[in-house]
PDB file of C-alpha atoms in Angstrom:
ATOM      1  CA  MET A  20     -23.852  -2.393  15.584  1.00  0.00           C
ATOM      2  CA  GLU A  21     -23.016  -5.932  16.688  1.00  0.00           C
ATOM      3  CA  ALA A  22     -24.395  -7.504  13.502  1.00  0.00           C
ATOM      4  CA  VAL A  23     -22.418  -5.163  11.220  1.00  0.00           C
ATOM      5  CA  PHE A  24     -19.288  -5.542  13.336  1.00  0.00           C
ATOM      6  CA  GLU A  25     -19.407  -9.334  13.169  1.00  0.00           C
ATOM      7  CA  TRP A  26     -20.190  -9.288   9.442  1.00  0.00           C
ATOM      8  CA  PHE A  27     -17.002  -7.362   8.608  1.00  0.00           C
ATOM      9  CA  LEU A  28     -14.852  -9.566  10.825  1.00  0.00           C
ATOM     10  CA  ARG A  29     -16.238 -12.692   9.174  1.00  0.00           C
ATOM     11  CA  GLN A  30     -15.405 -11.280   5.749  1.00  0.00           C
ATOM     12  CA  ASP A  31     -11.959 -10.005   6.711  1.00  0.00           C
ATOM     13  CA  PRO A  32     -10.682 -11.423  10.038  1.00  0.00           C
ATOM     14  CA  ASP A  33      -7.243  -9.800   9.832  1.00  0.00           C
ATOM     15  CA  GLY A  34      -8.230  -6.621   7.993  1.00  0.00           C
ATOM     16  CA  ASP A  35      -5.980  -7.500   5.051  1.00  0.00           C
ATOM     17  CA  ARG A  36      -8.646  -6.812   2.425  1.00  0.00           C
ATOM     18  CA  PHE A  37      -9.719  -3.564   4.073  1.00  0.00           C
ATOM     19  CA  GLY A  38      -6.150  -2.259   4.349  1.00  0.00           C
ATOM     20  CA  ALA A  39      -5.454  -3.193   0.730  1.00  0.00           C
ATOM     21  CA  VAL A  40      -8.495  -1.183  -0.399  1.00  0.00           C
ATOM     22  CA  LEU A  41      -7.279   1.910   1.456  1.00  0.00           C
ATOM     23  CA  ARG A  42      -3.796   1.552  -0.064  1.00  0.00           C
ATOM     24  CA  GLU A  43      -5.266   1.051  -3.532  1.00  0.00           C
ATOM     25  CA  SER A  44      -7.579   4.049  -3.119  1.00  0.00           C
ATOM     26  CA  LEU A  45      -4.761   6.397  -2.112  1.00  0.00           C
ATOM     27  CA  ASP A  46      -2.635   5.170  -5.027  1.00  0.00           C
ATOM     28  CA  GLN A  47      -5.587   5.599  -7.380  1.00  0.00           C
ATOM     29  CA  VAL A  48      -6.025   9.268  -6.477  1.00  0.00           C
ATOM     30  CA  LEU A  49      -2.281  10.006  -6.520  1.00  0.00           C
ATOM     31  CA  ASP A  50      -2.193   8.384  -9.989  1.00  0.00           C
ATOM     32  CA  GLY A  51       1.587   8.023  -9.851  1.00  0.00           C
ATOM     33  CA  PRO A  52       1.916   5.962 -13.056  1.00  0.00           C
ATOM     34  CA  ARG A  53       0.657   8.949 -15.038  1.00  0.00           C
ATOM     35  CA  THR A  54       1.630  11.920 -12.845  1.00  0.00           C
ATOM     36  CA  MET A  55       4.701  10.663 -10.883  1.00  0.00           C
ATOM     37  CA  ARG A  56       3.015  12.057  -7.735  1.00  0.00           C
ATOM     38  CA  PHE A  57       3.438  10.271  -4.431  1.00  0.00           C
ATOM     39  CA  ARG A  58       2.613  12.987  -1.879  1.00  0.00           C
ATOM     40  CA  TYR A  59      -0.900  13.771  -0.665  1.00  0.00           C
ATOM     41  CA  SER A  60       0.108  17.439  -0.520  1.00  0.00           C
ATOM     42  CA  ASP A  61       0.607  17.374  -4.312  1.00  0.00           C
ATOM     43  CA  LEU A  62      -3.092  16.718  -4.898  1.00  0.00           C
ATOM     44  CA  ARG A  63      -5.418  19.509  -5.945  1.00  0.00           C
ATOM     45  CA  LYS A  64      -8.095  20.520  -3.468  1.00  0.00           C
ATOM     46  CA  THR A  65     -10.813  18.848  -5.539  1.00  0.00           C
ATOM     47  CA  GLU A  66      -8.782  15.633  -5.661  1.00  0.00           C
ATOM     48  CA  LYS A  67      -8.374  15.614  -1.881  1.00  0.00           C
ATOM     49  CA  THR A  68     -12.126  15.841  -1.406  1.00  0.00           C
ATOM     50  CA  HIS A  69     -12.530  12.982  -3.898  1.00  0.00           C
ATOM     51  CA  VAL A  70     -10.506  10.470  -1.825  1.00  0.00           C
ATOM     52  CA  GLY A  71     -13.488   9.662   0.383  1.00  0.00           C
ATOM     53  CA  THR A  72     -15.649   8.880  -2.648  1.00  0.00           C
ATOM     54  CA  ILE A  73     -12.969   6.563  -4.063  1.00  0.00           C
ATOM     55  CA  VAL A  74     -12.676   4.746  -0.720  1.00  0.00           C
ATOM     56  CA  GLU A  75     -16.459   4.346  -0.536  1.00  0.00           C
ATOM     57  CA  ILE A  76     -16.662   2.946  -4.091  1.00  0.00           C
ATOM     58  CA  ASN A  77     -13.708   0.576  -3.686  1.00  0.00           C
ATOM     59  CA  LEU A  78     -14.897  -0.791  -0.340  1.00  0.00           C
ATOM     60  CA  GLY A  79     -18.317  -1.419  -1.856  1.00  0.00           C
ATOM     61  CA  LYS A  80     -16.729  -3.360  -4.720  1.00  0.00           C
ATOM     62  CA  GLU A  81     -14.313  -5.342  -2.545  1.00  0.00           C
ATOM     63  CA  PHE A  82     -17.010  -6.508  -0.124  1.00  0.00           C
ATOM     64  CA  ASP A  83     -19.795  -6.688  -2.732  1.00  0.00           C
ATOM     65  CA  LEU A  84     -21.996  -4.336  -0.703  1.00  0.00           C
ATOM     66  CA  ALA A  85     -25.453  -3.411  -1.930  1.00  0.00           C
ATOM     67  CA  ASP A  86     -26.682   0.162  -1.765  1.00  0.00           C
ATOM     68  CA  GLY A  87     -28.425   1.100   1.437  1.00  0.00           C
ATOM     69  CA  ASP A  88     -31.935   2.481   1.651  1.00  0.00           C
ATOM     70  CA  LYS A  89     -30.810   5.901   2.885  1.00  0.00           C
ATOM     71  CA  MET A  90     -27.078   5.429   3.457  1.00  0.00           C
ATOM     72  CA  ASP A  91     -24.178   4.239   1.282  1.00  0.00           C
ATOM     73  CA  TYR A  92     -24.353   0.507   2.031  1.00  0.00           C
ATOM     74  CA  SER A  93     -26.584  -2.240   3.274  1.00  0.00           C
ATOM     75  CA  VAL A  94     -24.523  -4.443   5.614  1.00  0.00           C
ATOM     76  CA  ALA A  95     -26.117  -7.439   7.360  1.00  0.00           C
ATOM     77  CA  GLY A  96     -29.486  -5.865   6.538  1.00  0.00           C
ATOM     78  CA  HIS A  97     -28.642  -2.484   8.100  1.00  0.00           C
ATOM     79  CA  ASP A  98     -28.009   0.915   6.530  1.00  0.00           C
ATOM     80  CA  VAL A  99     -24.384   2.008   6.970  1.00  0.00           C
ATOM     81  CA  ASP A 100     -22.809   5.265   5.804  1.00  0.00           C
ATOM     82  CA  CYS A 101     -19.105   5.434   4.880  1.00  0.00           C
ATOM     83  CA  LYS A 102     -16.817   8.304   5.860  1.00  0.00           C
ATOM     84  CA  TYR A 103     -13.098   8.734   5.284  1.00  0.00           C
ATOM     85  CA  SER A 104     -10.559  11.133   6.764  1.00  0.00           C
ATOM     86  CA  MET A 105      -6.839  11.637   6.182  1.00  0.00           C
ATOM     87  CA  SER A 106      -6.556  12.855   9.787  1.00  0.00           C
ATOM     88  CA  ARG A 107      -7.518  10.803  12.823  1.00  0.00           C
ATOM     89  CA  GLY A 108     -10.795  12.122  14.198  1.00  0.00           C
ATOM     90  CA  GLY A 109     -11.359  14.441  11.231  1.00  0.00           C
ATOM     91  CA  TRP A 110     -14.674  12.912  10.133  1.00  0.00           C
ATOM     92  CA  GLU A 111     -17.486  15.274   9.170  1.00  0.00           C
ATOM     93  CA  LEU A 112     -21.058  13.992   9.272  1.00  0.00           C
ATOM     94  CA  PRO A 113     -24.058  15.296   7.291  1.00  0.00           C
ATOM     95  CA  LEU A 114     -27.443  15.908   8.862  1.00  0.00           C
ATOM     96  CA  GLU A 115     -29.004  12.951   7.042  1.00  0.00           C
ATOM     97  CA  SER A 116     -26.651  10.545   8.841  1.00  0.00           C
ATOM     98  CA  LEU A 117     -27.971  11.411  12.317  1.00  0.00           C
ATOM     99  CA  GLY A 118     -29.014   8.248  14.146  1.00  0.00           C
ATOM    100  CA  HIS A 119     -27.480   5.954  11.519  1.00  0.00           C
ATOM    101  CA  LEU A 120     -24.475   3.651  11.721  1.00  0.00           C
ATOM    102  CA  VAL A 121     -21.378   4.996  10.009  1.00  0.00           C
ATOM    103  CA  LEU A 122     -18.244   3.149   8.960  1.00  0.00           C
ATOM    104  CA  LEU A 123     -15.384   5.493   9.857  1.00  0.00           C
ATOM    105  CA  THR A 124     -12.136   4.966   7.936  1.00  0.00           C
ATOM    106  CA  TRP A 125      -8.771   6.677   8.293  1.00  0.00           C
ATOM    107  CA  ALA A 126      -5.333   6.275   6.710  1.00  0.00           C
ATOM    108  CA  ASP A 127      -2.063   8.142   7.248  1.00  0.00           C
ATOM    109  CA  ASP A 128       0.508   7.708   4.473  1.00  0.00           C
ATOM    110  CA  GLY A 129       3.179   9.416   6.552  1.00  0.00           C
ATOM    111  CA  ALA A 130       2.761   7.050   9.482  1.00  0.00           C
ATOM    112  CA  SER A 131       1.822   4.030   7.304  1.00  0.00           C
ATOM    113  CA  ARG A 132      -1.162   3.294   9.563  1.00  0.00           C
ATOM    114  CA  TRP A 133      -4.905   2.913   9.055  1.00  0.00           C
ATOM    115  CA  ALA A 134      -8.048   2.286  11.086  1.00  0.00           C
ATOM    116  CA  ALA A 135     -11.737   1.506  10.645  1.00  0.00           C
ATOM    117  CA  GLY A 136     -14.540   1.525  13.170  1.00  0.00           C
ATOM    118  CA  LEU A 137     -18.287   1.806  13.634  1.00  0.00           C
ATOM    119  CA  TRP A 138     -20.225   4.592  15.307  1.00  0.00           C
ATOM    120  CA  ARG A 139     -23.853   5.599  15.559  1.00  0.00           C
ATOM    121  CA  VAL A 140     -24.081   9.289  14.725  1.00  0.00           C
ATOM    122  CA  ASP A 141     -25.110  11.153  17.868  1.00  0.00           C
ATOM    123  CA  PRO A 142     -25.747  14.922  17.632  1.00  0.00           C
ATOM    124  CA  ARG A 143     -24.497  15.304  21.217  1.00  0.00           C
ATOM    125  CA  HIS A 144     -21.017  14.365  19.999  1.00  0.00           C
ATOM    126  CA  LEU A 145     -20.868  16.629  16.969  1.00  0.00           C
ATOM    127  CA  GLY A 146     -19.480  20.143  16.892  1.00  0.00           C
ATOM    128  CA  ARG A 147     -21.922  22.939  17.557  1.00  0.00           C
ATOM    129  CA  GLY A 148     -22.912  25.477  14.980  1.00  0.00           C
ATOM    130  CA  ALA A 149     -24.050  25.247  11.389  1.00  0.00           C
ATOM    131  CA  GLY A 150     -21.029  23.202  10.246  1.00  0.00           C
ATOM    132  CA  ASN A 151     -19.239  23.657   6.929  1.00  0.00           C
ATOM    133  CA  ARG A 152     -20.739  24.774   3.608  1.00  0.00           C
ATOM    134  CA  ASP A 153     -22.362  21.348   3.169  1.00  0.00           C
ATOM    135  CA  LYS A 154     -23.760  21.594   6.727  1.00  0.00           C
ATOM    136  CA  LYS A 155     -21.529  18.738   7.828  1.00  0.00           C
ATOM    137  CA  ARG A 156     -20.456  18.789  11.456  1.00  0.00           C
ATOM    138  CA  LYS A 157     -17.220  17.404  12.827  1.00  0.00           C
ATOM    139  CA  MET A 158     -17.131  14.699  15.466  1.00  0.00           C
ATOM    140  CA  VAL A 159     -15.806  15.937  18.820  1.00  0.00           C
ATOM    141  CA  LYS A 160     -13.444  14.013  21.098  1.00  0.00           C
ATOM    142  CA  ALA A 161     -16.289  12.591  23.192  1.00  0.00           C
ATOM    143  CA  GLY A 162     -17.633  10.935  20.055  1.00  0.00           C
ATOM    144  CA  GLN A 163     -14.252   9.462  19.137  1.00  0.00           C
ATOM    145  CA  GLU A 164     -14.157   7.732  22.516  1.00  0.00           C
ATOM    146  CA  ARG A 165     -17.361   5.878  21.603  1.00  0.00           C
ATOM    147  CA  ILE A 166     -16.147   4.366  18.321  1.00  0.00           C
ATOM    148  CA  THR A 167     -16.280   0.570  18.168  1.00  0.00           C
ATOM    149  CA  TRP A 168     -13.030  -0.234  16.389  1.00  0.00           C
ATOM    150  CA  LEU A 169     -12.845  -3.015  13.837  1.00  0.00           C
ATOM    151  CA  TRP A 170      -9.135  -2.400  13.268  1.00  0.00           C
ATOM    152  CA  ARG A 171      -7.097   0.312  14.958  1.00  0.00           C
ATOM    153  CA  ASP A 172      -3.606   1.550  14.052  1.00  0.00           C
ATOM    154  CA  ALA A 173      -3.128  -1.316  11.596  1.00  0.00           C
ATOM    155  CA  PRO A 174      -0.052  -1.192   9.309  1.00  0.00           C
ATOM    156  CA  LEU A 175      -0.650   0.383   5.886  1.00  0.00           C
ATOM    157  CA  ASP A 176       1.499  -0.825   2.986  1.00  0.00           C
ATOM    158  CA  GLU A 177       4.295   1.724   2.711  1.00  0.00           C
ATOM    159  CA  ASN A 178       4.273   4.595   0.252  1.00  0.00           C
ATOM    160  CA  LEU A 179       7.970   3.968  -0.377  1.00  0.00           C
ATOM    161  CA  LEU A 180       8.923   7.138  -2.268  1.00  0.00           C
ATOM    162  CA  LEU A 181       7.357   9.246   0.477  1.00  0.00           C
ATOM    163  CA  HIS A 182       9.671   7.706   3.078  1.00  0.00           C
ATOM    164  CA  LEU A 183      12.957   7.702   1.179  1.00  0.00           C
ATOM    165  CA  PRO A 184      15.518  10.494   1.735  1.00  0.00           C
ATOM    166  CA  GLU A 185      14.914  13.339  -0.704  1.00  0.00           C
ATOM    167  CA  ASP A 186      18.340  12.963  -2.301  1.00  0.00           C
ATOM    168  CA  GLN A 187      17.623   9.305  -3.090  1.00  0.00           C
ATOM    169  CA  VAL A 188      14.248  10.141  -4.628  1.00  0.00           C
ATOM    170  CA  ALA A 189      15.910  12.847  -6.730  1.00  0.00           C
ATOM    171  CA  ARG A 190      18.545  10.377  -7.977  1.00  0.00           C
ATOM    172  CA  ILE A 191      15.911   7.782  -8.860  1.00  0.00           C
ATOM    173  CA  LEU A 192      13.659  10.172 -10.758  1.00  0.00           C
ATOM    174  CA  ALA A 193      16.500  12.042 -12.496  1.00  0.00           C
ATOM    175  CA  ALA A 194      17.454   9.124 -14.740  1.00  0.00           C
ATOM    176  CA  ARG A 195      16.373   9.645 -18.347  1.00  0.00           C
ATOM    177  CA  SER A 196      14.780   6.316 -19.252  1.00  0.00           C
ATOM    178  CA  GLY A 197      12.271   4.143 -17.426  1.00  0.00           C
ATOM    179  CA  GLN A 198      14.751   1.251 -17.224  1.00  0.00           C
ATOM    180  CA  GLN A 199      17.456   3.510 -15.791  1.00  0.00           C
ATOM    181  CA  ARG A 200      15.047   4.828 -13.143  1.00  0.00           C
ATOM    182  CA  ILE A 201      14.006   1.275 -12.218  1.00  0.00           C
ATOM    183  CA  ASN A 202      17.655   0.228 -12.010  1.00  0.00           C
ATOM    184  CA  GLU A 203      18.422   3.140  -9.704  1.00  0.00           C
ATOM    185  CA  LEU A 204      15.390   2.308  -7.559  1.00  0.00           C
ATOM    186  CA  PHE A 205      16.528  -1.278  -6.967  1.00  0.00           C
ATOM    187  CA  ARG A 206      20.153  -0.149  -6.608  1.00  0.00           C
ATOM    188  CA  LEU A 207      19.413   2.381  -3.857  1.00  0.00           C
ATOM    189  CA  VAL A 208      16.524   0.601  -2.123  1.00  0.00           C
ATOM    190  CA  GLN A 209      17.632  -2.875  -1.117  1.00  0.00           C
ATOM    191  CA  HIS A 210      16.219  -5.337   1.435  1.00  0.00           C
ATOM    192  CA  ARG A 211      12.851  -3.492   1.313  1.00  0.00           C
ATOM    193  CA  ILE A 212       9.608  -4.421  -0.410  1.00  0.00           C
ATOM    194  CA  ILE A 213       8.888  -2.377  -3.524  1.00  0.00           C
ATOM    195  CA  ARG A 214       5.242  -2.456  -4.600  1.00  0.00           C
ATOM    196  CA  ARG A 215       3.936  -2.570  -8.159  1.00  0.00           C
ATOM    197  CA  ASP A 216       2.535   0.964  -7.938  1.00  0.00           C
ATOM    198  CA  VAL A 217       5.982   2.311  -6.989  1.00  0.00           C
ATOM    199  CA  VAL A 218       7.503   0.536  -9.986  1.00  0.00           C
ATOM    200  CA  LEU A 219       4.848   1.995 -12.304  1.00  0.00           C
ATOM    201  CA  THR A 220       5.327   5.489 -10.848  1.00  0.00           C
ATOM    202  CA  VAL A 221       9.102   5.361 -11.314  1.00  0.00           C
ATOM    203  CA  ALA A 222       9.062   3.698 -14.730  1.00  0.00           C
ATOM    204  CA  GLN A 223       6.339   5.946 -16.170  1.00  0.00           C
ATOM    205  CA  GLN A 224       5.643   3.088 -18.578  1.00  0.00           C
ATOM    206  CA  LYS A 225       2.886   0.493 -18.801  1.00  0.00           C
ATOM    207  CA  ASP A 226       5.483  -2.275 -18.895  1.00  0.00           C
ATOM    208  CA  GLY A 227       7.008  -1.224 -15.564  1.00  0.00           C
ATOM    209  CA  PRO A 228       6.848  -4.770 -14.118  1.00  0.00           C
ATOM    210  CA  ARG A 229       8.796  -6.029 -17.148  1.00  0.00           C
ATOM    211  CA  ARG A 230      11.439  -3.367 -16.439  1.00  0.00           C
ATOM    212  CA  ALA A 231      11.667  -4.694 -12.878  1.00  0.00           C
ATOM    213  CA  ARG A 232      12.291  -8.202 -14.161  1.00  0.00           C
ATOM    214  CA  MET A 233      14.865  -6.919 -16.679  1.00  0.00           C
ATOM    215  CA  ALA A 234      16.734  -5.066 -13.914  1.00  0.00           C
ATOM    216  CA  ARG A 235      18.155  -8.392 -12.683  1.00  0.00           C
ATOM    217  CA  GLU A 236      19.923  -9.054 -16.001  1.00  0.00           C
ATOM    218  CA  THR A 237      23.724  -8.916 -16.194  1.00  0.00           C
ATOM    219  CA  LYS A 238      23.653  -5.859 -18.475  1.00  0.00           C
ATOM    220  CA  HIS A 239      21.758  -3.991 -15.760  1.00  0.00           C
ATOM    221  CA  LEU A 240      22.029  -4.699 -12.013  1.00  0.00           C
ATOM    222  CA  GLY A 241      23.125  -8.306 -12.322  1.00  0.00           C
ATOM    223  CA  GLY A 242      26.539  -7.009 -13.400  1.00  0.00           C
ATOM    224  CA  GLU A 243      26.773  -5.185 -10.062  1.00  0.00           C
ATOM    225  CA  GLY A 244      25.999  -8.284  -7.986  1.00  0.00           C
ATOM    226  CA  ILE A 245      22.365  -7.285  -7.381  1.00  0.00           C
ATOM    227  CA  ILE A 246      19.496  -9.764  -7.683  1.00  0.00           C
ATOM    228  CA  VAL A 247      15.856  -8.666  -7.955  1.00  0.00           C
ATOM    229  CA  LEU A 248      13.331 -11.133  -6.578  1.00  0.00           C
ATOM    230  CA  GLY A 249       9.608 -11.194  -7.346  1.00  0.00           C
ATOM    231  CA  HIS A 250       6.628 -13.395  -6.489  1.00  0.00           C
ATOM    232  CA  TYR A 251       7.987 -16.566  -8.092  1.00  0.00           C
ATOM    233  CA  GLU A 252       8.640 -19.955  -6.563  1.00  0.00           C
ATOM    234  CA  TRP A 253      12.460 -19.729  -6.806  1.00  0.00           C
ATOM    235  CA  ASP A 254      12.540 -16.039  -5.854  1.00  0.00           C
ATOM    236  CA  VAL A 255      10.425 -16.522  -2.730  1.00  0.00           C
ATOM    237  CA  ALA A 256      12.542 -19.498  -1.657  1.00  0.00           C
ATOM    238  CA  VAL A 257      15.714 -17.391  -2.003  1.00  0.00           C
ATOM    239  CA  ALA A 258      14.190 -14.460  -0.104  1.00  0.00           C
ATOM    240  CA  ASN A 259      13.328 -16.837   2.724  1.00  0.00           C
ATOM    241  CA  ARG A 260      16.834 -18.350   2.725  1.00  0.00           C
ATOM    242  CA  LEU A 261      18.477 -14.916   2.879  1.00  0.00           C
ATOM    243  CA  GLY A 262      16.131 -13.550   5.538  1.00  0.00           C
ATOM    244  CA  LEU A 263      14.803 -10.846   3.186  1.00  0.00           C
ATOM    245  CA  PRO A 264      11.219  -9.544   3.171  1.00  0.00           C
ATOM    246  CA  VAL A 265       9.227 -12.000   1.056  1.00  0.00           C
ATOM    247  CA  PRO A 266       7.524 -10.429  -1.988  1.00  0.00           C
ATOM    248  CA  ARG A 267       3.810 -10.951  -2.460  1.00  0.00           C
ATOM    249  CA  ASN A 268       2.055 -10.750  -5.813  1.00  0.00           C
ATOM    250  CA  GLY A 269       3.094  -7.516  -7.542  1.00  0.00           C
ATOM    251  CA  GLU A 270       6.053  -6.879  -5.218  1.00  0.00           C
ATOM    252  CA  TRP A 271       9.858  -7.101  -5.520  1.00  0.00           C
ATOM    253  CA  VAL A 272      12.919  -6.957  -3.271  1.00  0.00           C
ATOM    254  CA  SER A 273      16.560  -6.472  -4.286  1.00  0.00           C
ATOM    255  CA  ALA A 274      19.874  -7.349  -2.623  1.00  0.00           C
ATOM    256  CA  ARG A 275      23.592  -7.560  -3.407  1.00  0.00           C
ATOM    257  CA  VAL A 276      24.957 -11.072  -3.105  1.00  0.00           C
ATOM    258  CA  ALA A 277      28.428 -12.589  -3.092  1.00  0.00           C
ATOM    259  CA  PRO A 278      29.840 -16.117  -3.435  1.00  0.00           C
ATOM    260  CA  ALA A 279      29.750 -18.180  -0.239  1.00  0.00           C
ATOM    261  CA  ASP A 280      32.501 -20.604   0.755  1.00  0.00           C
ATOM    262  CA  SER A 281      29.939 -23.324   1.420  1.00  0.00           C
ATOM    263  CA  GLU A 282      26.276 -23.952   2.173  1.00  0.00           C
ATOM    264  CA  GLY A 283      25.025 -22.064   5.216  1.00  0.00           C
ATOM    265  CA  PRO A 284      21.755 -21.192   6.966  1.00  0.00           C
ATOM    266  CA  GLN A 285      21.488 -17.914   4.989  1.00  0.00           C
ATOM    267  CA  SER A 286      22.718 -18.965   1.564  1.00  0.00           C
ATOM    268  CA  PHE A 287      21.248 -20.228  -1.704  1.00  0.00           C
ATOM    269  CA  SER A 288      22.486 -22.239  -4.665  1.00  0.00           C
ATOM    270  CA  ALA A 289      22.618 -20.875  -8.227  1.00  0.00           C
ATOM    271  CA  ASP A 290      24.886 -21.291 -11.254  1.00  0.00           C
ATOM    272  CA  GLY A 291      26.622 -24.179  -9.513  1.00  0.00           C
ATOM    273  CA  HIS A 292      27.734 -22.081  -6.514  1.00  0.00           C
ATOM    274  CA  TRP A 293      26.481 -21.025  -3.087  1.00  0.00           C
ATOM    275  CA  TRP A 294      25.653 -17.366  -2.534  1.00  0.00           C
ATOM    276  CA  ARG A 295      25.041 -15.118   0.489  1.00  0.00           C
ATOM    277  CA  LEU A 296      24.265 -11.466   1.158  1.00  0.00           C
ATOM    278  CA  ALA A 297      27.241  -9.259   0.341  1.00  0.00           C
ATOM    279  CA  ALA A 298      28.851  -7.027   2.949  1.00  0.00           C
ATOM    280  CA  PRO A 299      28.250  -3.270   2.379  1.00  0.00           C
ATOM    281  CA  ASP A 300      31.731  -2.527   0.978  1.00  0.00           C
ATOM    282  CA  GLU A 301      32.418  -5.934  -0.544  1.00  0.00           C
ATOM    283  CA  TRP A 302      33.350  -6.005  -4.242  1.00  0.00           C
ATOM    284  CA  VAL A 303      31.268  -8.423  -6.310  1.00  0.00           C
ATOM    285  CA  ALA A 304      31.911  -9.243  -9.975  1.00  0.00           C
ATOM    286  CA  SER A 305      28.343 -10.208 -10.859  1.00  0.00           C
ATOM    287  CA  ALA A 306      25.240 -11.853  -9.466  1.00  0.00           C
ATOM    288  CA  PRO A 307      24.004 -15.318 -10.444  1.00  0.00           C
ATOM    289  CA  LYS A 308      21.369 -15.573 -13.122  1.00  0.00           C
ATOM    290  CA  VAL A 309      17.867 -15.700 -11.647  1.00  0.00           C
ATOM    291  CA  PRO A 310      16.181 -18.719 -13.249  1.00  0.00           C
ATOM    292  CA  ARG A 311      12.652 -18.753 -14.564  1.00  0.00           C
ATOM    293  CA  SER A 312      10.228 -20.382 -12.165  1.00  0.00           C
ATOM    294  CA  LYS A 313       6.515 -20.755 -11.543  1.00  0.00           C
ATOM    295  CA  ALA A 314       4.596 -17.594 -10.634  1.00  0.00           C
ATOM    296  CA  LEU A 315       2.801 -17.815  -7.300  1.00  0.00           C
ATOM    297  CA  GLY A 316      -0.795 -16.590  -7.270  1.00  0.00           C
ATOM    298  CA  ASP A 317      -1.884 -14.157  -9.963  1.00  0.00           C
ATOM    299  CA  VAL A 318       0.452 -13.124 -12.744  1.00  0.00           C
ATOM    300  CA  GLU A 319       2.223  -9.845 -11.964  1.00  0.00           C
TER     301      GLU A 319
END
């Protein structure tokens, strides 16, 4: 237990890689870019049961884990099984896992939280009876109290469409073209990070990221005073100056801006003028042109 615990923390001290895998796995099963789905409840029953397999595969790839002798992985020379649940404490364990270490993972899209911990499967802390059709038995509360947590209640990257008001989602998805839907997304959702997968789901086009970059043009949102910032040197600097969430690779944030009288602590320079965040009801003729700058990290 101690060896496996320390191995994971050495590989991922803050849990960033682990959380990213869980987010990616959920997005992969929802398959929004092809289906426009963003709710777990929209999945078919067979797809829901497949989430755990996707998580197991993606974690193995991310951490370059070899197959175990009897369990899913070999970690620090020890067999470790991998189990996933969409509900906290909902793990079901097969008979062959008895006595083995298991990596328990959980993610809640509604709460935007996730967790991962280690547990040695103890029959005394499994539900009585024959179990489900696969003879898997659910962990009882006494077992949950004995989990050694690697990360507990960590923040999961937001499933944005799931958390927007229904009328806003309807307005975004009702637009006829991919560009119009992207424009409406950045128009209605400002000062919040918008991930690449959300852009692809809304655009329903392979060039969704290009549509996000085009949204800042004067003929689209630029003419309404809205700038769209991505993971570029100039964009990130402006986001920092304005106190906006700073986009990472494959993320964007939008905001309405207005001319500033002079340089200030929350202003930026563009087109020969100083700019600031616009007040909610303030009329703005147009936004400054967002210049081309160096991409930070991987290309979007």
